[in-house]
mmCIF file of C-alpha atoms in Angstrom:
data_model
loop_
_atom_site.group_PDB
_atom_site.id
_atom_site.type_symbol
_atom_site.label_atom_id
_atom_site.label_comp_id
_atom_site.label_asym_id
_atom_site.label_seq_id
_atom_site.Cartn_x
_atom_site.Cartn_y
_atom_site.Cartn_z
ATOM 1 C CA UNK A 23 52.341 85.528 -35.292
ATOM 2 C CA UNK A 24 51.072 87.118 -32.055
ATOM 3 C CA UNK A 25 47.499 88.310 -31.672
ATOM 4 C CA UNK A 26 47.273 92.142 -31.593
ATOM 5 C CA UNK A 27 46.156 93.644 -28.263
ATOM 6 C CA UNK A 28 42.445 94.234 -27.778
ATOM 7 C CA UNK A 29 40.678 96.960 -25.813
ATOM 8 C CA UNK A 30 37.576 97.420 -23.698
ATOM 9 C CA UNK A 31 36.448 99.858 -21.037
ATOM 10 C CA UNK A 32 36.040 97.373 -18.172
ATOM 11 C CA UNK A 33 37.737 93.985 -17.978
ATOM 12 C CA UNK A 34 35.853 91.597 -15.682
ATOM 13 C CA UNK A 35 37.585 88.531 -14.233
ATOM 14 C CA UNK A 36 34.935 85.996 -13.275
ATOM 15 C CA UNK A 37 31.455 84.982 -14.453
ATOM 16 C CA UNK A 38 29.817 84.630 -11.054
ATOM 17 C CA UNK A 39 26.913 86.744 -9.786
ATOM 18 C CA UNK A 40 28.977 89.916 -9.290
ATOM 19 C CA UNK A 41 30.690 89.743 -12.679
ATOM 20 C CA UNK A 42 27.574 88.945 -14.676
ATOM 21 C CA UNK A 43 25.376 91.516 -12.947
ATOM 22 C CA UNK A 44 28.116 94.125 -13.382
ATOM 23 C CA UNK A 45 28.319 93.396 -17.101
ATOM 24 C CA UNK A 46 24.554 93.784 -17.511
ATOM 25 C CA UNK A 47 24.481 97.021 -15.514
ATOM 26 C CA UNK A 48 27.349 98.455 -17.576
ATOM 27 C CA UNK A 49 25.680 97.375 -20.813
ATOM 28 C CA UNK A 50 22.569 99.319 -19.824
ATOM 29 C CA UNK A 51 24.760 102.368 -19.184
ATOM 30 C CA UNK A 52 26.461 102.049 -22.575
ATOM 31 C CA UNK A 53 29.807 100.949 -21.077
ATOM 32 C CA UNK A 54 31.632 98.123 -22.835
ATOM 33 C CA UNK A 55 33.037 95.162 -20.899
ATOM 34 C CA UNK A 56 34.652 91.789 -21.487
ATOM 35 C CA UNK A 57 34.243 88.868 -19.062
ATOM 36 C CA UNK A 58 37.024 86.304 -18.632
ATOM 37 C CA UNK A 59 36.139 83.049 -16.835
ATOM 38 C CA UNK A 60 38.511 80.154 -16.122
ATOM 39 C CA UNK A 61 35.694 77.615 -15.798
ATOM 40 C CA UNK A 62 33.632 76.235 -18.666
ATOM 41 C CA UNK A 63 30.046 77.351 -19.152
ATOM 42 C CA UNK A 64 28.901 73.938 -17.993
ATOM 43 C CA UNK A 65 30.893 74.278 -14.771
ATOM 44 C CA UNK A 66 29.570 77.781 -14.079
ATOM 45 C CA UNK A 67 25.963 76.794 -14.616
ATOM 46 C CA UNK A 68 26.342 73.413 -12.921
ATOM 47 C CA UNK A 69 27.628 74.615 -9.541
ATOM 48 C CA UNK A 70 24.623 73.808 -7.376
ATOM 49 C CA UNK A 71 23.963 76.439 -4.721
ATOM 50 C CA UNK A 72 20.864 77.478 -2.861
ATOM 51 C CA UNK A 73 19.550 80.958 -3.451
ATOM 52 C CA UNK A 74 17.404 83.270 -1.363
ATOM 53 C CA UNK A 75 17.055 86.602 -3.149
ATOM 54 C CA UNK A 76 16.506 89.856 -1.311
ATOM 55 C CA UNK A 77 13.571 91.946 -2.523
ATOM 56 C CA UNK A 78 15.759 94.592 -4.146
ATOM 57 C CA UNK A 79 17.729 91.876 -6.017
ATOM 58 C CA UNK A 80 14.462 90.536 -7.416
ATOM 59 C CA UNK A 81 13.432 94.065 -8.388
ATOM 60 C CA UNK A 82 16.792 94.608 -10.110
ATOM 61 C CA UNK A 83 16.440 91.415 -12.142
ATOM 62 C CA UNK A 84 12.997 92.544 -13.252
ATOM 63 C CA UNK A 85 14.312 96.002 -14.149
ATOM 64 C CA UNK A 86 17.147 94.497 -16.219
ATOM 65 C CA UNK A 87 14.720 92.232 -18.074
ATOM 66 C CA UNK A 88 16.202 89.111 -16.487
ATOM 67 C CA UNK A 89 13.293 87.984 -14.337
ATOM 68 C CA UNK A 90 10.969 86.086 -16.688
ATOM 69 C CA UNK A 91 12.014 82.558 -15.670
ATOM 70 C CA UNK A 92 12.375 83.592 -12.025
ATOM 71 C CA UNK A 93 8.758 84.819 -12.025
ATOM 72 C CA UNK A 94 7.671 81.523 -13.540
ATOM 73 C CA UNK A 95 9.774 79.066 -11.525
ATOM 74 C CA UNK A 96 10.779 80.888 -8.330
ATOM 75 C CA UNK A 97 9.073 80.436 -4.983
ATOM 76 C CA UNK A 98 7.736 83.551 -3.299
ATOM 77 C CA UNK A 99 7.189 83.321 0.454
ATOM 78 C CA UNK A 100 5.568 85.768 2.836
ATOM 79 C CA UNK A 101 8.191 84.960 5.469
ATOM 80 C CA UNK A 102 9.960 82.158 7.290
ATOM 81 C CA UNK A 103 9.208 79.834 10.195
ATOM 82 C CA UNK A 104 11.440 79.645 13.259
ATOM 83 C CA UNK A 105 11.136 76.349 15.119
ATOM 84 C CA UNK A 106 12.463 75.618 18.608
ATOM 85 C CA UNK A 107 11.308 73.746 21.712
ATOM 86 C CA UNK A 108 9.006 71.738 19.454
ATOM 87 C CA UNK A 109 6.949 74.761 18.389
ATOM 88 C CA UNK A 110 6.731 76.739 15.143
ATOM 89 C CA UNK A 111 6.609 80.523 14.929
ATOM 90 C CA UNK A 112 5.813 82.240 11.650
ATOM 91 C CA UNK A 113 7.455 85.598 10.914
ATOM 92 C CA UNK A 114 5.350 87.442 8.346
ATOM 93 C CA UNK A 115 7.944 89.491 6.479
ATOM 94 C CA UNK A 116 5.381 91.077 4.148
ATOM 95 C CA UNK A 117 3.547 92.498 7.133
ATOM 96 C CA UNK A 118 6.715 93.474 9.010
ATOM 97 C CA UNK A 119 8.476 95.195 6.083
ATOM 98 C CA UNK A 120 5.663 96.823 4.131
ATOM 99 C CA UNK A 121 5.215 94.159 1.468
ATOM 100 C CA UNK A 122 8.694 92.702 0.906
ATOM 101 C CA UNK A 123 8.897 88.943 0.353
ATOM 102 C CA UNK A 124 11.348 86.062 0.350
ATOM 103 C CA UNK A 125 12.195 84.713 -3.106
ATOM 104 C CA UNK A 126 13.751 81.254 -3.337
ATOM 105 C CA UNK A 127 15.466 80.857 -6.708
ATOM 106 C CA UNK A 128 18.761 78.917 -6.783
ATOM 107 C CA UNK A 129 21.966 80.769 -7.613
ATOM 108 C CA UNK A 130 22.847 78.473 -10.501
ATOM 109 C CA UNK A 131 19.496 79.258 -12.111
ATOM 110 C CA UNK A 132 20.228 82.972 -11.743
ATOM 111 C CA UNK A 133 23.583 82.396 -13.461
ATOM 112 C CA UNK A 134 21.938 80.517 -16.318
ATOM 113 C CA UNK A 135 19.617 83.467 -16.903
ATOM 114 C CA UNK A 136 22.473 85.993 -16.763
ATOM 115 C CA UNK A 137 24.747 84.015 -19.093
ATOM 116 C CA UNK A 138 22.000 83.467 -21.656
ATOM 117 C CA UNK A 139 21.050 87.156 -21.636
ATOM 118 C CA UNK A 140 24.685 88.280 -21.876
ATOM 119 C CA UNK A 141 25.269 86.125 -24.952
ATOM 120 C CA UNK A 142 21.932 87.179 -26.480
ATOM 121 C CA UNK A 143 23.000 90.828 -26.099
ATOM 122 C CA UNK A 144 26.184 90.090 -28.024
ATOM 123 C CA UNK A 145 28.378 90.722 -24.996
ATOM 124 C CA UNK A 146 31.828 89.177 -24.797
ATOM 125 C CA UNK A 147 32.039 86.282 -22.356
ATOM 126 C CA UNK A 148 35.039 83.979 -22.676
ATOM 127 C CA UNK A 149 34.916 80.657 -20.838
ATOM 128 C CA UNK A 150 37.813 78.303 -20.179
ATOM 129 C CA UNK A 151 40.589 80.906 -20.231
ATOM 130 C CA UNK A 152 43.778 80.307 -18.236
ATOM 131 C CA UNK A 153 46.954 82.052 -17.080
ATOM 132 C CA UNK A 154 45.136 85.304 -16.308
ATOM 133 C CA UNK A 155 47.504 88.101 -15.318
ATOM 134 C CA UNK A 156 46.872 91.631 -14.016
ATOM 135 C CA UNK A 157 49.272 94.408 -14.977
ATOM 136 C CA UNK A 158 49.835 98.173 -14.592
ATOM 137 C CA UNK A 159 47.046 98.551 -12.056
ATOM 138 C CA UNK A 160 48.198 101.930 -10.765
ATOM 139 C CA UNK A 161 48.306 103.500 -14.224
ATOM 140 C CA UNK A 162 45.426 104.717 -16.378
ATOM 141 C CA UNK A 163 46.132 101.871 -18.818
ATOM 142 C CA UNK A 164 45.802 98.605 -16.886
ATOM 143 C CA UNK A 165 45.789 95.401 -18.882
ATOM 144 C CA UNK A 166 44.899 91.756 -18.598
ATOM 145 C CA UNK A 167 46.828 88.917 -20.164
ATOM 146 C CA UNK A 168 45.355 85.449 -20.615
ATOM 147 C CA UNK A 169 45.343 82.366 -22.785
ATOM 148 C CA UNK A 170 42.162 81.305 -24.570
ATOM 149 C CA UNK A 171 40.803 77.788 -24.346
ATOM 150 C CA UNK A 172 42.314 77.272 -27.813
ATOM 151 C CA UNK A 173 45.783 78.156 -26.509
ATOM 152 C CA UNK A 174 46.028 81.646 -28.008
ATOM 153 C CA UNK A 175 47.786 84.264 -25.824
ATOM 154 C CA UNK A 176 45.812 87.511 -25.514
ATOM 155 C CA UNK A 177 46.314 91.032 -24.184
ATOM 156 C CA UNK A 178 43.280 93.081 -23.141
ATOM 157 C CA UNK A 179 43.772 96.788 -22.439
ATOM 158 C CA UNK A 180 41.182 98.299 -20.103
ATOM 159 C CA UNK A 181 40.281 101.521 -18.371
ATOM 160 C CA UNK A 182 39.352 99.546 -15.247
ATOM 161 C CA UNK A 183 39.504 95.949 -14.022
ATOM 162 C CA UNK A 184 36.839 94.263 -11.885
ATOM 163 C CA UNK A 185 38.239 91.286 -9.983
ATOM 164 C CA UNK A 186 35.314 89.011 -9.191
ATOM 165 C CA UNK A 187 37.184 85.726 -9.341
ATOM 166 C CA UNK A 188 36.126 84.268 -5.977
ATOM 167 C CA UNK A 189 37.819 83.707 -2.659
ATOM 168 C CA UNK A 190 40.659 81.699 -4.219
ATOM 169 C CA UNK A 191 41.285 84.023 -7.171
ATOM 170 C CA UNK A 192 44.246 86.253 -7.930
ATOM 171 C CA UNK A 193 42.545 89.637 -7.805
ATOM 172 C CA UNK A 194 42.520 90.095 -4.037
ATOM 173 C CA UNK A 195 46.209 89.217 -3.884
ATOM 174 C CA UNK A 196 46.877 92.321 -6.002
ATOM 175 C CA UNK A 197 45.248 94.649 -3.443
ATOM 176 C CA UNK A 198 48.142 96.218 -1.564
ATOM 177 C CA UNK A 199 47.854 97.300 2.070
ATOM 178 C CA UNK A 200 44.774 95.182 2.753
ATOM 179 C CA UNK A 201 43.767 93.691 6.096
ATOM 180 C CA UNK A 202 41.764 90.473 6.124
ATOM 181 C CA UNK A 203 39.313 89.539 8.868
ATOM 182 C CA UNK A 204 38.156 85.951 9.271
ATOM 183 C CA UNK A 205 36.139 83.709 11.556
ATOM 184 C CA UNK A 206 35.732 79.916 11.381
ATOM 185 C CA UNK A 207 32.586 78.402 12.862
ATOM 186 C CA UNK A 208 32.938 75.089 14.750
ATOM 187 C CA UNK A 209 30.319 73.355 12.612
ATOM 188 C CA UNK A 210 29.275 72.752 9.028
ATOM 189 C CA UNK A 211 26.169 71.868 7.050
ATOM 190 C CA UNK A 212 25.328 68.541 5.472
ATOM 191 C CA UNK A 213 23.086 69.424 2.546
ATOM 192 C CA UNK A 214 20.897 67.034 0.587
ATOM 193 C CA UNK A 215 18.659 67.188 -2.471
ATOM 194 C CA UNK A 216 15.544 65.010 -2.276
ATOM 195 C CA UNK A 217 12.921 63.873 -4.748
ATOM 196 C CA UNK A 218 9.802 64.668 -2.742
ATOM 197 C CA UNK A 219 6.895 67.119 -2.603
ATOM 198 C CA UNK A 220 7.226 70.098 -0.242
ATOM 199 C CA UNK A 221 6.749 69.393 3.451
ATOM 200 C CA UNK A 222 5.996 73.028 4.185
ATOM 201 C CA UNK A 223 5.069 76.111 2.165
ATOM 202 C CA UNK A 224 8.081 78.177 3.304
ATOM 203 C CA UNK A 225 11.560 77.871 4.813
ATOM 204 C CA UNK A 226 11.869 76.412 8.309
ATOM 205 C CA UNK A 227 14.893 77.320 10.455
ATOM 206 C CA UNK A 228 15.069 74.949 13.427
ATOM 207 C CA UNK A 229 17.216 75.027 16.567
ATOM 208 C CA UNK A 230 17.357 71.694 18.392
ATOM 209 C CA UNK A 231 19.586 70.289 21.084
ATOM 210 C CA UNK A 232 20.990 67.880 18.480
ATOM 211 C CA UNK A 233 21.834 70.760 16.129
ATOM 212 C CA UNK A 234 20.411 73.085 13.511
ATOM 213 C CA UNK A 235 18.193 71.982 10.618
ATOM 214 C CA UNK A 236 16.853 73.870 7.597
ATOM 215 C CA UNK A 237 14.018 72.911 5.301
ATOM 216 C CA UNK A 238 13.942 74.661 1.942
ATOM 217 C CA UNK A 239 12.515 73.986 -1.498
ATOM 218 C CA UNK A 240 13.931 73.780 -4.997
ATOM 219 C CA UNK A 241 10.834 72.946 -7.053
ATOM 220 C CA UNK A 242 7.479 71.190 -6.582
ATOM 221 C CA UNK A 243 9.349 67.912 -7.002
ATOM 222 C CA UNK A 244 12.799 68.653 -5.476
ATOM 223 C CA UNK A 245 13.502 69.766 -1.901
ATOM 224 C CA UNK A 246 16.702 71.032 -0.266
ATOM 225 C CA UNK A 247 17.421 70.199 3.382
ATOM 226 C CA UNK A 248 20.369 70.755 5.713
ATOM 227 C CA UNK A 249 21.499 69.516 9.096
ATOM 228 C CA UNK A 250 24.285 70.847 11.279
ATOM 229 C CA UNK A 251 27.331 68.583 11.340
ATOM 230 C CA UNK A 252 31.047 68.760 12.024
ATOM 231 C CA UNK A 253 32.988 71.012 9.616
ATOM 232 C CA UNK A 254 35.238 68.136 8.523
ATOM 233 C CA UNK A 255 32.680 65.324 8.607
ATOM 234 C CA UNK A 256 32.753 62.802 5.770
ATOM 235 C CA UNK A 257 29.555 62.323 3.772
ATOM 236 C CA UNK A 258 30.149 58.575 4.080
ATOM 237 C CA UNK A 259 29.367 58.910 7.793
ATOM 238 C CA UNK A 260 25.793 59.858 6.897
ATOM 239 C CA UNK A 261 23.813 57.044 5.272
ATOM 240 C CA UNK A 262 20.284 57.967 4.264
ATOM 241 C CA UNK A 263 18.767 56.378 7.362
ATOM 242 C CA UNK A 264 20.872 58.548 9.682
ATOM 243 C CA UNK A 265 20.045 61.714 7.763
ATOM 244 C CA UNK A 266 16.297 61.093 7.900
ATOM 245 C CA UNK A 267 16.487 60.206 11.583
ATOM 246 C CA UNK A 268 18.270 63.479 12.369
ATOM 247 C CA UNK A 269 15.910 65.545 10.222
ATOM 248 C CA UNK A 270 12.820 64.040 11.843
ATOM 249 C CA UNK A 271 14.147 64.651 15.343
ATOM 250 C CA UNK A 272 15.402 68.176 14.723
ATOM 251 C CA UNK A 273 12.276 69.291 12.847
ATOM 252 C CA UNK A 274 9.695 67.515 14.993
ATOM 253 C CA UNK A 275 6.929 69.510 16.657
ATOM 254 C CA UNK A 276 4.571 68.880 19.567
ATOM 255 C CA UNK A 277 1.568 69.155 17.235
ATOM 256 C CA UNK A 278 2.608 66.144 15.148
ATOM 257 C CA UNK A 279 3.893 67.871 11.994
ATOM 258 C CA UNK A 280 5.567 65.327 9.707
ATOM 259 C CA UNK A 281 8.427 65.540 7.224
ATOM 260 C CA UNK A 282 7.919 63.969 3.799
ATOM 261 C CA UNK A 283 10.766 61.651 2.808
ATOM 262 C CA UNK A 284 11.994 60.831 -0.679
ATOM 263 C CA UNK A 285 14.998 59.616 -2.656
ATOM 264 C CA UNK A 286 18.183 61.451 -1.689
ATOM 265 C CA UNK A 287 20.198 61.994 -4.871
ATOM 266 C CA UNK A 288 22.849 64.460 -3.716
ATOM 267 C CA UNK A 289 24.814 64.969 -0.504
ATOM 268 C CA UNK A 290 27.590 67.355 0.457
ATOM 269 C CA UNK A 291 29.273 68.882 3.508
ATOM 270 C CA UNK A 292 30.260 72.543 3.585
ATOM 271 C CA UNK A 293 32.230 74.357 6.262
ATOM 272 C CA UNK A 294 31.089 77.727 7.525
ATOM 273 C CA UNK A 295 33.190 80.853 7.786
ATOM 274 C CA UNK A 296 33.085 84.627 7.661
ATOM 275 C CA UNK A 297 35.669 86.704 5.825
ATOM 276 C CA UNK A 298 36.110 90.382 4.960
ATOM 277 C CA UNK A 299 38.872 92.180 3.073
ATOM 278 C CA UNK A 300 38.990 95.771 4.324
ATOM 279 C CA UNK A 301 40.315 97.217 1.060
ATOM 280 C CA UNK A 302 38.452 96.514 -2.172
ATOM 281 C CA UNK A 303 40.378 98.682 -4.621
ATOM 282 C CA UNK A 304 43.939 99.350 -5.713
ATOM 283 C CA UNK A 305 44.607 101.762 -8.545
ATOM 284 C CA UNK A 306 42.274 100.792 -11.386
ATOM 285 C CA UNK A 307 41.441 97.372 -9.845
ATOM 286 C CA UNK A 308 38.204 96.840 -7.894
ATOM 287 C CA UNK A 309 37.247 93.549 -6.269
ATOM 288 C CA UNK A 310 33.720 92.337 -5.510
ATOM 289 C CA UNK A 311 31.741 89.313 -4.382
ATOM 290 C CA UNK A 312 33.529 86.346 -2.815
ATOM 291 C CA UNK A 313 36.878 87.904 -3.692
ATOM 292 C CA UNK A 314 36.159 90.485 -0.982
ATOM 293 C CA UNK A 315 33.862 88.758 1.517
ATOM 294 C CA UNK A 316 32.363 85.442 2.592
ATOM 295 C CA UNK A 317 29.326 84.911 4.833
ATOM 296 C CA UNK A 318 27.872 81.721 6.294
ATOM 297 C CA UNK A 319 24.689 80.719 4.443
ATOM 298 C CA UNK A 320 22.411 81.066 7.475
ATOM 299 C CA UNK A 321 21.647 84.715 6.737
ATOM 300 C CA UNK A 322 21.088 84.164 2.984
ATOM 301 C CA UNK A 323 23.364 87.070 2.078
ATOM 302 C CA UNK A 324 26.134 85.762 -0.218
ATOM 303 C CA UNK A 325 24.676 86.319 -3.691
ATOM 304 C CA UNK A 326 22.901 89.500 -2.624
ATOM 305 C CA UNK A 327 26.108 91.067 -1.264
ATOM 306 C CA UNK A 328 27.879 90.277 -4.536
ATOM 307 C CA UNK A 329 25.134 91.978 -6.529
ATOM 308 C CA UNK A 330 25.251 95.028 -4.225
ATOM 309 C CA UNK A 331 28.989 95.348 -4.918
ATOM 310 C CA UNK A 332 28.232 95.264 -8.644
ATOM 311 C CA UNK A 333 25.603 97.983 -8.271
ATOM 312 C CA UNK A 334 27.942 100.284 -6.338
ATOM 313 C CA UNK A 335 30.788 99.736 -8.789
ATOM 314 C CA UNK A 336 28.551 100.303 -11.816
ATOM 315 C CA UNK A 337 27.350 103.591 -10.295
ATOM 316 C CA UNK A 338 30.918 104.789 -9.810
ATOM 317 C CA UNK A 339 31.893 103.811 -13.343
ATOM 318 C CA UNK A 340 28.795 105.393 -14.836
ATOM 319 C CA UNK A 341 29.556 108.671 -13.045
ATOM 320 C CA UNK A 342 33.168 108.554 -14.254
ATOM 321 C CA UNK A 343 32.247 108.037 -17.910
ATOM 322 C CA UNK A 344 29.435 110.606 -17.872
ATOM 323 C CA UNK A 345 31.142 113.391 -15.898
ATOM 324 C CA UNK A 346 34.803 112.492 -15.454
ATOM 325 C CA UNK A 347 34.359 112.532 -11.674
ATOM 326 C CA UNK A 348 36.012 109.787 -9.632
ATOM 327 C CA UNK A 349 34.475 110.421 -6.198
ATOM 328 C CA UNK A 350 32.060 107.503 -6.568
ATOM 329 C CA UNK A 351 34.929 105.160 -7.387
ATOM 330 C CA UNK A 352 37.062 106.630 -4.611
ATOM 331 C CA UNK A 353 34.288 105.807 -2.090
ATOM 332 C CA UNK A 354 33.664 102.302 -3.458
ATOM 333 C CA UNK A 355 35.335 100.427 -0.589
ATOM 334 C CA UNK A 356 33.748 102.614 2.079
ATOM 335 C CA UNK A 357 30.286 102.276 0.554
ATOM 336 C CA UNK A 358 30.521 98.501 0.140
ATOM 337 C CA UNK A 359 31.935 97.843 3.598
ATOM 338 C CA UNK A 360 29.044 99.560 5.351
ATOM 339 C CA UNK A 361 26.696 97.011 3.833
ATOM 340 C CA UNK A 362 29.127 94.095 4.105
ATOM 341 C CA UNK A 363 29.674 94.450 7.843
ATOM 342 C CA UNK A 364 25.929 94.698 8.464
ATOM 343 C CA UNK A 365 25.443 91.505 6.468
ATOM 344 C CA UNK A 366 28.294 89.819 8.339
ATOM 345 C CA UNK A 367 26.695 90.850 11.638
ATOM 346 C CA UNK A 368 23.297 89.473 10.619
ATOM 347 C CA UNK A 369 24.792 86.234 9.287
ATOM 348 C CA UNK A 370 26.788 85.773 12.502
ATOM 349 C CA UNK A 371 23.654 86.517 14.545
ATOM 350 C CA UNK A 372 21.488 83.978 12.692
ATOM 351 C CA UNK A 373 24.254 81.374 12.802
ATOM 352 C CA UNK A 374 24.980 81.648 16.516
ATOM 353 C CA UNK A 375 21.274 81.961 17.328
ATOM 354 C CA UNK A 376 20.253 78.755 15.577
ATOM 355 C CA UNK A 377 23.230 76.417 15.934
ATOM 356 C CA UNK A 378 24.385 74.449 18.941
ATOM 357 C CA UNK A 379 28.044 75.074 19.703
ATOM 358 C CA UNK A 380 30.057 72.234 21.283
ATOM 359 C CA UNK A 381 31.789 74.849 23.452
ATOM 360 C CA UNK A 382 28.560 76.577 24.439
ATOM 361 C CA UNK A 383 27.865 76.692 28.165
ATOM 362 C CA UNK A 384 24.410 75.942 29.640
ATOM 363 C CA UNK A 385 24.144 79.685 30.345
ATOM 364 C CA UNK A 386 24.818 80.584 26.698
ATOM 365 C CA UNK A 387 22.341 77.920 25.557
ATOM 366 C CA UNK A 388 19.620 79.547 27.666
ATOM 367 C CA UNK A 389 20.543 82.978 26.310
ATOM 368 C CA UNK A 390 20.016 81.720 22.730
ATOM 369 C CA UNK A 391 16.598 80.308 23.619
ATOM 370 C CA UNK A 392 15.653 83.576 25.345
ATOM 371 C CA UNK A 393 16.728 85.474 22.226
ATOM 372 C CA UNK A 394 14.537 83.267 20.036
ATOM 373 C CA UNK A 395 11.613 83.698 22.414
ATOM 374 C CA UNK A 396 12.113 87.465 22.293
ATOM 375 C CA UNK A 397 12.222 87.543 18.481
ATOM 376 C CA UNK A 398 8.973 85.621 18.030
ATOM 377 C CA UNK A 399 7.067 87.597 20.694
ATOM 378 C CA UNK A 400 8.332 91.128 20.042
ATOM 379 C CA UNK A 401 7.216 92.907 16.882
ATOM 380 C CA UNK A 402 10.214 95.228 17.136
ATOM 381 C CA UNK A 403 12.672 92.299 17.299
ATOM 382 C CA UNK A 404 10.854 90.418 14.533
ATOM 383 C CA UNK A 405 10.905 93.549 12.363
ATOM 384 C CA UNK A 406 14.660 93.947 12.819
ATOM 385 C CA UNK A 407 15.214 90.333 11.716
ATOM 386 C CA UNK A 408 12.797 90.700 8.802
ATOM 387 C CA UNK A 409 14.353 93.950 7.550
ATOM 388 C CA UNK A 410 17.797 92.375 7.480
ATOM 389 C CA UNK A 411 16.581 89.145 5.880
ATOM 390 C CA UNK A 412 14.641 90.713 2.985
ATOM 391 C CA UNK A 413 17.460 93.205 2.401
ATOM 392 C CA UNK A 414 18.417 96.602 3.737
ATOM 393 C CA UNK A 415 18.034 99.508 1.298
ATOM 394 C CA UNK A 416 20.991 100.222 -0.964
ATOM 395 C CA UNK A 417 22.963 103.342 -0.003
#
């Protein structure tokens, strides 16, 4: 006996940042949604990713009642430190942006908070589904088909579908007439988690002739560090001794600052790329987050861009259900892309500024150093960097 079709207002494919934030925003607006996720809850909450939250993202979490644990366990920094030529230069973002700060709170912790709140609100969130299909997207009755983790086939009728199923998901493939823009960077990051106390009170971004390095924090006991490496390097090529040697050399200063070592308990290499899909809607389907764009992590924009997409889409849907007007939904792609391309520009800028490129000429190397020197000695340049880092205002 087949299961009768079910219905909701918005079907959401994916329980990442964009999907979960969208569901919470819609819930506040009185709009019903159902989230379908192919991964298990343990897989969603166990995907370890760093997280630097823009000020408006922090404010949104507080406004939605999702910020209690973040306030307790997050790290709030006045700014960042740029390090090059053996010297450190502090950029005071609070001063440069009228009080905005840097909040370090890992993405997987954000997801844990969102999942727990969604389930506590009684919202539908189905993990471990498979065989998701999108149908009738250009009609006013689109539908999703899927199989539950128990093997039951399901049909979900929707008014709209939000495809937030990541860069490898099916949703983007259903966007007709799209153009995709991409850029591969000739380097990657080797990231490690370390049992050690903090070596510094805020993030350090370092450019060194041997390559980029980043010092971040996870908790008072756990630190996150990265070094530039080849995009296809094998973790086995980096024993602990080599990693510490590279970190000490790339983060060293002329004033004798020292890095605190500890037990490395996780290593991983990630490649770096930029990607933008120039069309984010087709009929009643709207894509968001990694399904529509990817940024290198240097600019700390990935999660924040996904949440911005969710905000813009929720505004369009709210207007539609309150007034019947579709102009907000019609402008969804245009509105999102203005912010996306600015974030791509900033991420590209930070990445090329701080990394050494094997193909970089001595002239280009000197240009990068001059750019860094300009940023740390010009309030106007430092303000431009700070404004982008803490988050441009939402349109």
